[in-house]
Coordinates of C-alpha atoms and ligand atoms in Angstrom, one line a residue:
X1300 CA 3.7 -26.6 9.6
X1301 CA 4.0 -26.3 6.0
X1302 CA 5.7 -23.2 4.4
X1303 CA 6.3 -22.7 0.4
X1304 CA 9.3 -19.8 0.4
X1305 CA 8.9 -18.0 -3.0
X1306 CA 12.1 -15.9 -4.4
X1307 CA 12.8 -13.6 -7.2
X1308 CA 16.0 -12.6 -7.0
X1309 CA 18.3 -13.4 -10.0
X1310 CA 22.0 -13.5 -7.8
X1311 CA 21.9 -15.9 -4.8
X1312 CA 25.1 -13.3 -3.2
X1313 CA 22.6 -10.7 -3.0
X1314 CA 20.7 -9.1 0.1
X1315 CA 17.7 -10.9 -0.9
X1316 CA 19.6 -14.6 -1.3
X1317 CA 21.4 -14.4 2.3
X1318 CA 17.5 -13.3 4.0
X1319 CA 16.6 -16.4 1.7
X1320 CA 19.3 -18.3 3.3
X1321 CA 19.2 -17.0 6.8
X1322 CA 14.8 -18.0 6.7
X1323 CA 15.0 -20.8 5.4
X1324 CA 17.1 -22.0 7.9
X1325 CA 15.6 -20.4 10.9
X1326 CA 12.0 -21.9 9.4
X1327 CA 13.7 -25.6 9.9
X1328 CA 15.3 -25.0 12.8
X1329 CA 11.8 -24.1 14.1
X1330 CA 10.5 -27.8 13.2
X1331 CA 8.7 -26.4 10.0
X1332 CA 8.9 -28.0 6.4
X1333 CA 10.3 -25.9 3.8
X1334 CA 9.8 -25.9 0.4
X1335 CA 10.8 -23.5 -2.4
X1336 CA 10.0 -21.6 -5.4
X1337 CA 13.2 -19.9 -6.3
X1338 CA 12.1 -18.5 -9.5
X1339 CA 15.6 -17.5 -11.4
X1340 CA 16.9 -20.9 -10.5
X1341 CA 13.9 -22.5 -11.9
X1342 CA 14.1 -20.5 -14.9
X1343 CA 10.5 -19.7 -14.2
X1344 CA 8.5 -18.6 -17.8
X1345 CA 6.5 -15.4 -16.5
X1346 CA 4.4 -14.9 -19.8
X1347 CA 1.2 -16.3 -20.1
X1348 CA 0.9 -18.0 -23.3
X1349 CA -0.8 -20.5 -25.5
X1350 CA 0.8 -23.3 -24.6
X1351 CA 0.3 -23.3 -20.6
X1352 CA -3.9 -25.0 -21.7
X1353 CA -2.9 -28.4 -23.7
X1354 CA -6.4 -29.6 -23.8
X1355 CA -7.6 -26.7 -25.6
X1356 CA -5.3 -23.6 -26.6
X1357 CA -7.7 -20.5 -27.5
X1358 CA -9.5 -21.8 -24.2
X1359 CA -8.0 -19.2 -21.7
X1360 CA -8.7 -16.1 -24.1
X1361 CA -12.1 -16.9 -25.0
X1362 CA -14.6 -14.5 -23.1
X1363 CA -18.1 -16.1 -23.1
X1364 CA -20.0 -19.3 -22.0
X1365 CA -17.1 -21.7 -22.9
X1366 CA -14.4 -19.4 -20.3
X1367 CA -16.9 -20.4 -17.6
X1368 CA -14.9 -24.0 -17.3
X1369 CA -11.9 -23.9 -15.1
X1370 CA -8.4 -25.1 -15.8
X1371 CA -7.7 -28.6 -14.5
X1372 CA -4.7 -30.4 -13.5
X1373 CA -5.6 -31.8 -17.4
X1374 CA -5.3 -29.0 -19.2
X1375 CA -2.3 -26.7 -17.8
X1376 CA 0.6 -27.1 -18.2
X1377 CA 3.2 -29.5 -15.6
X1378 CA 4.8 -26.4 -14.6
X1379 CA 1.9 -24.7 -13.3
X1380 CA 0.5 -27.6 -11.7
X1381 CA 3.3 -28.4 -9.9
X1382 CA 3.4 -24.5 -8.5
X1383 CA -0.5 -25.0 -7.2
X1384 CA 0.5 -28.4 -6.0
X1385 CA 3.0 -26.3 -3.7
X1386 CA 0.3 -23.5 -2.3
X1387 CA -2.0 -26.4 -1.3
X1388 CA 0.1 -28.2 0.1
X1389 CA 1.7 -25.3 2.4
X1390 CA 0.0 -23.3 5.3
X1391 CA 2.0 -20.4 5.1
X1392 CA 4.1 -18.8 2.3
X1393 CA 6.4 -16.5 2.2
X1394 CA 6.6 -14.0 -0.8
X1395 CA 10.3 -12.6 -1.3
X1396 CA 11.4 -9.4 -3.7
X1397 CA 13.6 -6.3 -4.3
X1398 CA 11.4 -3.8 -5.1
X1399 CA 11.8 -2.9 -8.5
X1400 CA 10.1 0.2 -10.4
X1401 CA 7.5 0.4 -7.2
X1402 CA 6.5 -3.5 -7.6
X1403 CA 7.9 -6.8 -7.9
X1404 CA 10.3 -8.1 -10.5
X1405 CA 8.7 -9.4 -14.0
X1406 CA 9.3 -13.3 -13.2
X1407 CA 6.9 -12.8 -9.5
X1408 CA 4.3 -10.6 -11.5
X1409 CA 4.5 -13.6 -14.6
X1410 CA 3.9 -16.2 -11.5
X1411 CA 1.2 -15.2 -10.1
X1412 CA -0.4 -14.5 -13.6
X1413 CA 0.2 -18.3 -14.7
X1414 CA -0.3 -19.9 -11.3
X1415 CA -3.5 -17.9 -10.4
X1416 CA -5.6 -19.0 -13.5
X1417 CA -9.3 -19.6 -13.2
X1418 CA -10.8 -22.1 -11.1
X1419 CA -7.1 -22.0 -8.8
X1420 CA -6.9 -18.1 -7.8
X1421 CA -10.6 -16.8 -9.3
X1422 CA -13.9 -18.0 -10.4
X1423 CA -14.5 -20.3 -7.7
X1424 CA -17.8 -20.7 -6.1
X1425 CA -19.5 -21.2 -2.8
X1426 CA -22.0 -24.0 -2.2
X1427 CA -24.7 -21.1 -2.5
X1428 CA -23.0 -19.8 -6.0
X1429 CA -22.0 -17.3 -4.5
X1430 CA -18.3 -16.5 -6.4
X1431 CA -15.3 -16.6 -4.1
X1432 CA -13.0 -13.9 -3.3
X1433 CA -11.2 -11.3 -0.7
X1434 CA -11.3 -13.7 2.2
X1435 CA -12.7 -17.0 0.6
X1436 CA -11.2 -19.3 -2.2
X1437 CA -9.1 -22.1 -3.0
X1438 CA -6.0 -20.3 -0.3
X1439 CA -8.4 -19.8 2.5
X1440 CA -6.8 -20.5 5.7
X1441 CA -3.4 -20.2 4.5
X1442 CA -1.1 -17.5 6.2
X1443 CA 0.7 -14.9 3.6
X1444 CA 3.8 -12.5 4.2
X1445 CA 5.6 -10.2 1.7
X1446 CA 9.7 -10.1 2.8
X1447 CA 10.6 -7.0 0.3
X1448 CA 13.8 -5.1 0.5
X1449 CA 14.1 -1.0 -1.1
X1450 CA 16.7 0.9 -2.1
X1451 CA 14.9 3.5 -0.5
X1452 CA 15.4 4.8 3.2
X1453 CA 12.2 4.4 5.5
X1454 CA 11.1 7.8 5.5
X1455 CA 10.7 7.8 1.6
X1456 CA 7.8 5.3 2.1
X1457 CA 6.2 6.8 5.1
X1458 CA 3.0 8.4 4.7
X1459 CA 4.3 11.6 3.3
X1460 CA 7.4 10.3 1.7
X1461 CA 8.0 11.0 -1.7
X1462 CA 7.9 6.9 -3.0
X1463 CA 4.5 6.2 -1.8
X1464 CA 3.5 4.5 1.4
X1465 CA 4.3 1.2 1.4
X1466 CA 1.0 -0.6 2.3
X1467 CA 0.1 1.1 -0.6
X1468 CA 2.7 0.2 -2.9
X1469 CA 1.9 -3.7 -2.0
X1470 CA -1.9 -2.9 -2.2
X1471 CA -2.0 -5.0 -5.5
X1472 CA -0.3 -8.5 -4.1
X1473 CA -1.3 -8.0 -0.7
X1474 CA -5.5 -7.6 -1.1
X1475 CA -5.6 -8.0 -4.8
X1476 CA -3.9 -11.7 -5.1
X1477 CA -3.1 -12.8 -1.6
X1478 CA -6.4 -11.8 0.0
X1479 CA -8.6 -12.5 -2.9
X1480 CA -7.4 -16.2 -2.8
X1481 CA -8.3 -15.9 0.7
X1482 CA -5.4 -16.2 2.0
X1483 CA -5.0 -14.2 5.7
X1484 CA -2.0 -11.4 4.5
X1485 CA 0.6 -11.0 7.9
X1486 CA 2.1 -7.6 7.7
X1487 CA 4.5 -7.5 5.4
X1488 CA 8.2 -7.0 6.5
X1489 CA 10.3 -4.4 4.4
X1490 CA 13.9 -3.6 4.6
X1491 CA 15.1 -0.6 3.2
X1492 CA 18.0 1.8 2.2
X1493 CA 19.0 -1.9 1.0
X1494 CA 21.2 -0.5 -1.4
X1495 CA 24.2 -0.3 0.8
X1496 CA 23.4 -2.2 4.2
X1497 CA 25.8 -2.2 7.3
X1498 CA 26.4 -5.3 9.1
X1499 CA 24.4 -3.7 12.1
X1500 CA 21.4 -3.0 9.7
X1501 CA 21.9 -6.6 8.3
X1502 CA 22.0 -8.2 12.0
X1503 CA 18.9 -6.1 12.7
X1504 CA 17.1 -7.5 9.4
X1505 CA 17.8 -10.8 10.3
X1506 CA 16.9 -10.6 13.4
X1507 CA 13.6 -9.2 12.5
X1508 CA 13.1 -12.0 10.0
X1509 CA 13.7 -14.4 12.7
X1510 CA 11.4 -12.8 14.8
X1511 CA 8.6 -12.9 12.5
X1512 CA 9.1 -16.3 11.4
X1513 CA 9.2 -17.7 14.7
X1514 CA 5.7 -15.8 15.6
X1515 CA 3.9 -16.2 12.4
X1516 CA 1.3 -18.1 13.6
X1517 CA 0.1 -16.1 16.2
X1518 CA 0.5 -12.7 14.7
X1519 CA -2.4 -10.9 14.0
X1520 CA -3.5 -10.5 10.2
X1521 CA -3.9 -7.2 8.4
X1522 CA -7.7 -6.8 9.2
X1523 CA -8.6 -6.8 5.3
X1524 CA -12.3 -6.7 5.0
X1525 CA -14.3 -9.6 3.7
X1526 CA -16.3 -9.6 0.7
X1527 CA -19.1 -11.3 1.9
X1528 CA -19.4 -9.4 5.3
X1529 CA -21.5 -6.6 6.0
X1530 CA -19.1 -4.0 4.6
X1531 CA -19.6 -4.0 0.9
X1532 CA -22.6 -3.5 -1.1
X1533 CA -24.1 -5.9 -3.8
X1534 CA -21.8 -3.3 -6.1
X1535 CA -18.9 -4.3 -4.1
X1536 CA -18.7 -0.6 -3.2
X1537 CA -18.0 0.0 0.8
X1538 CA -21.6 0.9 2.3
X1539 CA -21.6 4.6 3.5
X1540 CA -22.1 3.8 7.5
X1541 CA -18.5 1.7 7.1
X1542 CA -15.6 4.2 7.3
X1543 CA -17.8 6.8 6.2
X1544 CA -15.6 9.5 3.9
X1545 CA -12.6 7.3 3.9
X1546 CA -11.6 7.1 0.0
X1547 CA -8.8 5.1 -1.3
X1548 CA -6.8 2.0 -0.9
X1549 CA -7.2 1.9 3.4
X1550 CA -10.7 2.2 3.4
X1551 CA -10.4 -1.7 2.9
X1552 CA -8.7 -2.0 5.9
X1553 CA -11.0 -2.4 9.1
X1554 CA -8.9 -0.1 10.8
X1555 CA -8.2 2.1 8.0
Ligands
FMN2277 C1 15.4 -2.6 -11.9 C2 15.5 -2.0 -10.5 C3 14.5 -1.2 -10.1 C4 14.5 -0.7 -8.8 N1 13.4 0.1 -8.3 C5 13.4 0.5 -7.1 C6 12.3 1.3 -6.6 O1 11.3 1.5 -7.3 N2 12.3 1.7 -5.3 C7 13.4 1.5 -4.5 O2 13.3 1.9 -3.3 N3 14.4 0.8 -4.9 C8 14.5 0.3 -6.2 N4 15.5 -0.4 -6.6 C9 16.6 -0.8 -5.7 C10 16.4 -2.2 -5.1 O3 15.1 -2.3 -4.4 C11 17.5 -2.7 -4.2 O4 18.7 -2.6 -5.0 C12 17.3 -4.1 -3.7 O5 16.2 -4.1 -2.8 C13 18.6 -4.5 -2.9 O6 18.5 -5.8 -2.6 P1 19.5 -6.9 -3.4 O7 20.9 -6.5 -3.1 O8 19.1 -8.2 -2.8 O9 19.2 -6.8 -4.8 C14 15.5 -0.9 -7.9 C15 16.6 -1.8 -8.4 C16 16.6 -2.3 -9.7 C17 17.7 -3.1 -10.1

């Protein structure tokens, strides 16, 4: 199997390059191919600009008829190309981060807002027209987990715990980008009080990591509903006979 590791840690000594190290590894040791996406060593550009469409700059900003076209390998830029090149060629990736300010450091955000441009992570269609998302798209098929580490201990992102639940916290990459390139979203596997980790909490990490790594293709996804299901009405709005008075981020779940 095919696996695209993505990093965004700027110090390759840190907590999140020795999970890195210790994945990668276990991933090859497993028979897989690994490739990476190690951001900060890439010097990755996060901001969307001008420059990433060469055939025709104002192209991406325009809204109207003409930002119906999608990008092509043509017009964006080599850097981005070579990023989309990666997710197709990989069936599962792995999406590494410290969790900063409740979300992913600048460079991640900046990559998925350069990589996922139209026609690549939205405004794909279906042979019926139908547009492509949550479940369906250009990813579909592919297998997706978030490695994050917190400075937080676990309790502070349980349910009642004063940062936020964590499922919620990763609501936004998990079903906003990873499931609405239709990509099937494993649960994610956090680490936390990783501000000062023990070498028993560090040998327990790792062999989590391992753990997951090594059953990532049988492990059940996060049950995520599908757009074009039964669930959702023509609004997109969750039909009252599914989860009825569930409100908020779970109610997208199928367990929720
Ligand atoms: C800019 C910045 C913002 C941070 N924000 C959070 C946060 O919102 N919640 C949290 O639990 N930890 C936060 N932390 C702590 C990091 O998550 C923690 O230091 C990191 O996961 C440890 O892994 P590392 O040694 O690989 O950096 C933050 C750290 C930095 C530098």
């Amino acid at each position: 199997m095919n696996v695209l590791w993505i990093s965004a840690h700027p110090e390759p000594r840190s907590l999140n390059g020795a999970l890195r190290d210790e994945g990668v590894d276990a991933l090859r040791a497993l028979g897989h191919e690994v490739r990476e996406s190690d951001l900060y060593a890439m010097r990755w550009n996060p901001v969307v600009g001008h420059e990433d469409y060469a055939a025709d700059p104002n192209e991406r900003f325009f809204v109207g008829p003409r930002s119906e076209q999608a990008f092509t390998e043509q017009t964006l830029s080599a850097d981005i190309v070579a990023e989309q090149e990666k997710l197709r060629w990989a069936d599962a990736v792995i999406i590494q981060f410290p969790l900063w300010w409740y979300g992913m450091p600048a460079i991640l955000k900046g990559w998925f807002d350069r990589v996922f441009v139209k026609g690549f992570g939205y405004g794909t269609r279906a042979a019926d027209g139908r547009v492509r998302r949550y479940g369906e798209g250009v990813l579909e098929g592919k297998r997706a987990m978030v490695l994050v580490t917190a400075g937080g201990p676990e309790p502070t992102f349980g349910p009642r715990g004063v940062n936020g639940a964590m499922d919620e916290l990763l609501f936004g990459l998990q079903h906003g980008a990873l499931w609405y390139t239709g990509m099937s979203v494993l649960p994610p596997l956090a680490v936390y009080g990783a501000n000062r980790v023990s070498d028993d909490h560090y040998a327990q990490a790792v062999a989590e990591l391992r753990d997951r790594l090594k059953t990532w293709e049988v492990t059940e996804p996060l049950p995520f509903r599908a757009q074009h299901g039964s669930d959702y009405d023509e609004d997109l709005v969750l039909r009252p006979e599914i989860a009825p008075g569930v409100t908020g981020l779970r109610a997208h779940l199928a367990d929720g």
